[in-house]
Coordinates of C-alpha atoms in Angstrom, one line a residue:
X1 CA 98.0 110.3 81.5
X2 CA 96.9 106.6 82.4
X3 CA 96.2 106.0 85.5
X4 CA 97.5 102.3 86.1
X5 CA 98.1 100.8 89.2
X6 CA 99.8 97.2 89.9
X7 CA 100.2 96.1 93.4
X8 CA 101.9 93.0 94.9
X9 CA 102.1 91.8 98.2
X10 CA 105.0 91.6 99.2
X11 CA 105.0 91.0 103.1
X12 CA 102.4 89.1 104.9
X13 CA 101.2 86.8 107.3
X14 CA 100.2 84.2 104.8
X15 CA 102.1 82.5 101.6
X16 CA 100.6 80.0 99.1
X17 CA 103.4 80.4 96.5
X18 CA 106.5 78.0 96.6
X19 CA 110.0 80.0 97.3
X20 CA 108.1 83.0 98.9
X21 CA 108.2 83.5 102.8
X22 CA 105.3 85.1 105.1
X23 CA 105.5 86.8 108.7
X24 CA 103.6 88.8 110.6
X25 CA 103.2 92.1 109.1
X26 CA 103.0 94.0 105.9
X27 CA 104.2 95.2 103.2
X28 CA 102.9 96.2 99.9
X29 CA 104.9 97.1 96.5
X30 CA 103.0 99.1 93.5
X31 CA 103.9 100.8 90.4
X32 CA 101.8 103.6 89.5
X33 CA 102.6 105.6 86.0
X34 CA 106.2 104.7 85.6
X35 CA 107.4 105.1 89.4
X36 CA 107.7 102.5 92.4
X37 CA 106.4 102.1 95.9
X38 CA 106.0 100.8 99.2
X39 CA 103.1 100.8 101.4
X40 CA 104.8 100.1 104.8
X41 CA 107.9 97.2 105.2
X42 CA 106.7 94.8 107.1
X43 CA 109.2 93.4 110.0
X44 CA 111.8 93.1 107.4
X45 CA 112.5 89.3 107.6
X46 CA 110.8 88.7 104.2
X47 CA 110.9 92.0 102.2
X48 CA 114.1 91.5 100.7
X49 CA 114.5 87.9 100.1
X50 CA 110.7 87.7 98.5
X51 CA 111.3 91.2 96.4
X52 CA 114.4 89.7 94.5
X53 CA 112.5 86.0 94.2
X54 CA 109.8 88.0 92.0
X55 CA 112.3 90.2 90.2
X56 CA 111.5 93.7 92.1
X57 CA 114.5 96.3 92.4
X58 CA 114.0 97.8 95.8
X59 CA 116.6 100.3 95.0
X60 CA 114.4 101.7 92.5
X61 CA 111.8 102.5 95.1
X62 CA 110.9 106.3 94.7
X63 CA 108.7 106.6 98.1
X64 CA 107.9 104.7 101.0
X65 CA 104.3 105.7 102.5
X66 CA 104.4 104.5 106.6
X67 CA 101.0 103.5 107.8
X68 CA 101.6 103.9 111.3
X69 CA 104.8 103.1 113.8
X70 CA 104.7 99.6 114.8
X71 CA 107.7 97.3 114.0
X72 CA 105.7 94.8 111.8
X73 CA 105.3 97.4 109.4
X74 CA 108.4 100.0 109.8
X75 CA 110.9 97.0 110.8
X76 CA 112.4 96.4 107.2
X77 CA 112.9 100.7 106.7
X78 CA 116.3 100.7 107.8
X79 CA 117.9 98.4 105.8
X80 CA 116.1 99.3 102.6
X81 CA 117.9 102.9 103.8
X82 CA 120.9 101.2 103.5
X83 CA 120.1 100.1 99.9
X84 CA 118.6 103.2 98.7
X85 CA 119.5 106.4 101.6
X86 CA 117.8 108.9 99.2
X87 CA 114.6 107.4 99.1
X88 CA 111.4 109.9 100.3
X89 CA 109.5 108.5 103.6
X90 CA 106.2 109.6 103.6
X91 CA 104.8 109.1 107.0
X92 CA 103.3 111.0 110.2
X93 CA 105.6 111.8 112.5
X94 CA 104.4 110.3 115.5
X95 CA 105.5 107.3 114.0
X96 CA 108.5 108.1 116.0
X97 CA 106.8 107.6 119.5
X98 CA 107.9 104.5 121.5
X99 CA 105.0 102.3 121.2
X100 CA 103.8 99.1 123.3
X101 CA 101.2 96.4 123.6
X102 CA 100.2 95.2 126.9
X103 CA 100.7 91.4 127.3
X104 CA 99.7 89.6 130.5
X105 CA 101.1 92.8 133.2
X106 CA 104.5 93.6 131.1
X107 CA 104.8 95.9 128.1
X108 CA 106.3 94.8 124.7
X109 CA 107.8 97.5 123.3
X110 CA 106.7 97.3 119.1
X111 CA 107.6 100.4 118.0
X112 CA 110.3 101.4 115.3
X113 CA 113.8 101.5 116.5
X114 CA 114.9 104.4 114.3
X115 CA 114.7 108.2 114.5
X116 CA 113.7 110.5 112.0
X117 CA 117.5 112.1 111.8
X118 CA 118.2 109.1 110.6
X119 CA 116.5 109.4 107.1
X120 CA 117.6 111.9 105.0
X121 CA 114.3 112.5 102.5
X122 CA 111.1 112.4 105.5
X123 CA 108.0 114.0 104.9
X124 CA 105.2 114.2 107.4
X125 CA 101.7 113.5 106.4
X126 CA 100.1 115.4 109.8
X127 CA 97.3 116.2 107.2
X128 CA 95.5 115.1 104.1
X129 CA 97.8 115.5 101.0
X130 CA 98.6 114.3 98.0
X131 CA 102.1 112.6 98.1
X132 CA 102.6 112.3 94.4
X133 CA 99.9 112.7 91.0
X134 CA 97.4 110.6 92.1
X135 CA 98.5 109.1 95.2
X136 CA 96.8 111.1 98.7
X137 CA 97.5 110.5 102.5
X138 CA 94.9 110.6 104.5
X139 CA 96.6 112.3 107.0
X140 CA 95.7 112.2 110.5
X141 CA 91.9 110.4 111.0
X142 CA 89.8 112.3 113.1
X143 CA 87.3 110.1 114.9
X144 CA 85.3 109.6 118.2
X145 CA 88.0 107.9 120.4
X146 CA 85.0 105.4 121.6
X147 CA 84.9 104.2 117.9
X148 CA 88.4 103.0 117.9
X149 CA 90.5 103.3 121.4
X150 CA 92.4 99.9 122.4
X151 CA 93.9 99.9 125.7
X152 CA 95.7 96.8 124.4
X153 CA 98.1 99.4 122.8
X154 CA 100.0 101.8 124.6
X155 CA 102.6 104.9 124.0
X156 CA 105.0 106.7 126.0
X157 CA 104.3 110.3 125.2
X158 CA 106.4 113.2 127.6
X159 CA 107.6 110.4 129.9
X160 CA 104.0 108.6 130.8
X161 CA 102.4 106.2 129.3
X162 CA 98.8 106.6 128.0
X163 CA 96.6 104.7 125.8
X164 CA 97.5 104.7 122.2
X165 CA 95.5 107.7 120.2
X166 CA 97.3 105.9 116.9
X167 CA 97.1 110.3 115.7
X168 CA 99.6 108.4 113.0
X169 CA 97.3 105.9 111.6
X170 CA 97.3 106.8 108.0
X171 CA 96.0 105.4 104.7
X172 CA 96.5 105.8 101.0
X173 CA 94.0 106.1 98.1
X174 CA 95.1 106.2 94.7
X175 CA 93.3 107.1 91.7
X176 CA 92.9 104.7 88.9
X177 CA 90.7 104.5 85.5
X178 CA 88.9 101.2 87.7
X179 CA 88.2 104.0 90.4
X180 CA 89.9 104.9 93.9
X181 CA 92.3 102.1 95.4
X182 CA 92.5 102.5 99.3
X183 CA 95.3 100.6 101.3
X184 CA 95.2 100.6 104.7
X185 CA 97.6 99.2 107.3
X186 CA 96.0 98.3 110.2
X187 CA 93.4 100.3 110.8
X188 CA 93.8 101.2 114.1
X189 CA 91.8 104.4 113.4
X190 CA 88.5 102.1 112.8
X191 CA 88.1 100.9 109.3
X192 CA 84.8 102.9 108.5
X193 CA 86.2 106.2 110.4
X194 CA 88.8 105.8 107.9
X195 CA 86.9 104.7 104.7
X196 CA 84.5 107.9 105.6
X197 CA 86.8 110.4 105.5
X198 CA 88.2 109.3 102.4
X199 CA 84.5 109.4 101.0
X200 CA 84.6 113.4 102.4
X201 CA 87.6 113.9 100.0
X202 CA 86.4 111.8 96.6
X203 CA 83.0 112.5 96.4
X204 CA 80.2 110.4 94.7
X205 CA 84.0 109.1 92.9
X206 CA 83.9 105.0 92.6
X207 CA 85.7 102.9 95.5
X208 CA 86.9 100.2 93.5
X209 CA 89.1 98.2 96.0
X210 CA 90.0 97.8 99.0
X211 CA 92.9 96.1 100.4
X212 CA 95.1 96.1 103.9
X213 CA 94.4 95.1 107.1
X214 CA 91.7 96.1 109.2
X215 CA 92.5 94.9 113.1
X216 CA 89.3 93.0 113.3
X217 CA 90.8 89.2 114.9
X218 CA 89.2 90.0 118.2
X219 CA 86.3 91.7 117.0
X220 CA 82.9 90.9 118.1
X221 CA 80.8 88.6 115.5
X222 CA 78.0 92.1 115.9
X223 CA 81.3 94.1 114.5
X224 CA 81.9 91.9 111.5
X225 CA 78.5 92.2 110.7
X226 CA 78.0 96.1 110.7
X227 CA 81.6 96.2 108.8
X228 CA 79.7 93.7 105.9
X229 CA 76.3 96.0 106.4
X230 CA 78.7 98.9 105.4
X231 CA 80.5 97.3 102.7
X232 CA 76.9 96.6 101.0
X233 CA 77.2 100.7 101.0
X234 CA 80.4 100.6 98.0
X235 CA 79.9 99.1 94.8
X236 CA 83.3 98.0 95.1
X237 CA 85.6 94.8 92.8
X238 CA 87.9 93.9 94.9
X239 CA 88.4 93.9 98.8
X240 CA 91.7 91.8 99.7
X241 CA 91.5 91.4 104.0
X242 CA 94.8 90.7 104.9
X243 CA 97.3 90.6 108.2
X244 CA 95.5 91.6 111.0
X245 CA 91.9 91.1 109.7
X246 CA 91.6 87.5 111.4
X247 CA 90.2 84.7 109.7
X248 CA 87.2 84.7 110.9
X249 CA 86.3 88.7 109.8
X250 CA 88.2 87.5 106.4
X251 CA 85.9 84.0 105.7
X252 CA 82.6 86.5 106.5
X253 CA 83.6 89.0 104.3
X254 CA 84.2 86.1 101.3
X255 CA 80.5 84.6 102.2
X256 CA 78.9 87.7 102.2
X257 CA 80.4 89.0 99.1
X258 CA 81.6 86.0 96.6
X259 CA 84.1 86.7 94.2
X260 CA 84.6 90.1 95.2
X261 CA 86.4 89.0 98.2
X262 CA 90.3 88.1 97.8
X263 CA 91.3 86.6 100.3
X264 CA 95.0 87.2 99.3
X265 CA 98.8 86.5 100.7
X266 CA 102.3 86.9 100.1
X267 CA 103.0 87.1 95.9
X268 CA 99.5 88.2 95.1
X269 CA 99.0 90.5 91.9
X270 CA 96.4 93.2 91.6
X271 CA 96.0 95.5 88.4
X272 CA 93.7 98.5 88.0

């Protein structure tokens, strides 16, 4: 069987193209070998409105992966249950925690407001697994809490309130005849914790892209650098830095690597 792969952003915090809309968050849509996708659903502000603009069926969606449980990527789930209540969630379940960020001395809760009762088809991806031919969850990340920890980010766990271990801070890589496509939300986990264990499981296998967002706006200029130091590491094609990369991580990842370097928004096409 072919392995083809077509993704389009479809949520995201930046829009070039007339008639689409951007916020903050993400979403992506893919086709892969005659079935349909989503790779989180942003806040859900845009997702709808900018799916019908390009002509995609959201009720045809076979499986919705969940990166993690904040609200700028869960917030459009509930409605697209509403459109389509069989549709298979693919997620960790600590998605489900409440979840805050600290700003100034108050909490803002970002979390997702629904439950997992609430959706009828949920699978949990505590573990790696593959989710479909193909298409693998990386599971749960293990890696050296120095490496990633925020204290930014907070979760209410058993009534108190501890710093967020983001245990559901998953990715996906799919197969493709290019090579492996990796997606990552946020990458709360640490982008090269996260890109290494997904080198564990493909072996000496190409990384041909790289796309999603990779928490890096308030990262130290030192940071940027040893992420670009181990990007010189993947022969990759494409890396697409979007959401909550930051300009600034985004503009030194398109110096340092030319044309390879997308730096993409809201109605951009990839193929593979």
């Amino acid at each position: 069987m072919a392995k083809n792969l077509e993704i389009t952003i479809l949520a995201e915090n930046t829009v070039e193209k007339r008639k689409l809309l951007a916020e903050h968050g993400l979403s992506f849509y893919f086709k892969y070998n005659g079935k349909e996708y989503l790779f989180d659903t942003g806040q859900g502000k845009v997702l709808f409105s900018n799916a019908k603009k390009m002509g995609i069926d959201l009720e045809k969606i076979d499986t919705v992966f969940l990166s993690h449980g904040h609200d700028d990527h869960t917030g459009g789930l509930k409605k697209l249950l509403e459109i389509n209540s069989q549709v298979r969630v693919f997620a960790h379940s600590e998605i489900f925690l409440p979840k805050y960020k600290k700003v100034e001395s108050e909490l803002e809760f970002i979390g997702t407001e629904l439950v997992e009762s609430e959706i009828k088809n949920f699978e949990a991806a505590e573990t790696a697994i593959a989710a479909a031919a193909g298409i693998y969850n990386t599971g749960e990340i293990p890696a050296r809490r120095k490496t990633y920890l925020n204290p930014r980010y907070v979760v209410k766990r058993e009534g108190k309130e501890i710093t967020d271990p983001f245990n559901d801070d998953t990715s996906l890589y799919i197969e493709t005849e290019s090579g492996i496509v990796i997606l990552l939300g946020c990458s709360h986990k640490g982008v090269k914790n996260i890109i290494n264990e997904i080198k564990a499981e493909i072996g000496d296998r190409k990384i041909a892209a790289i796309l999603g967002g990779m928490h890096l706006k308030r990262a130290s200029r030192e940071s940027i650098a040893d992420l670009i130091d181990y990007f010189k590491e993947i022969d990759f094609e494409l890396l697409a830095p979007v959401h909550c990369t930051g300009r600034e991580a985004a503009v030194k990842f398109k110096e340092a690597f030319g044309e390879r370097v997308k730096l993409a928004s809201v109605g951009d096409r990839f193929e593979f």
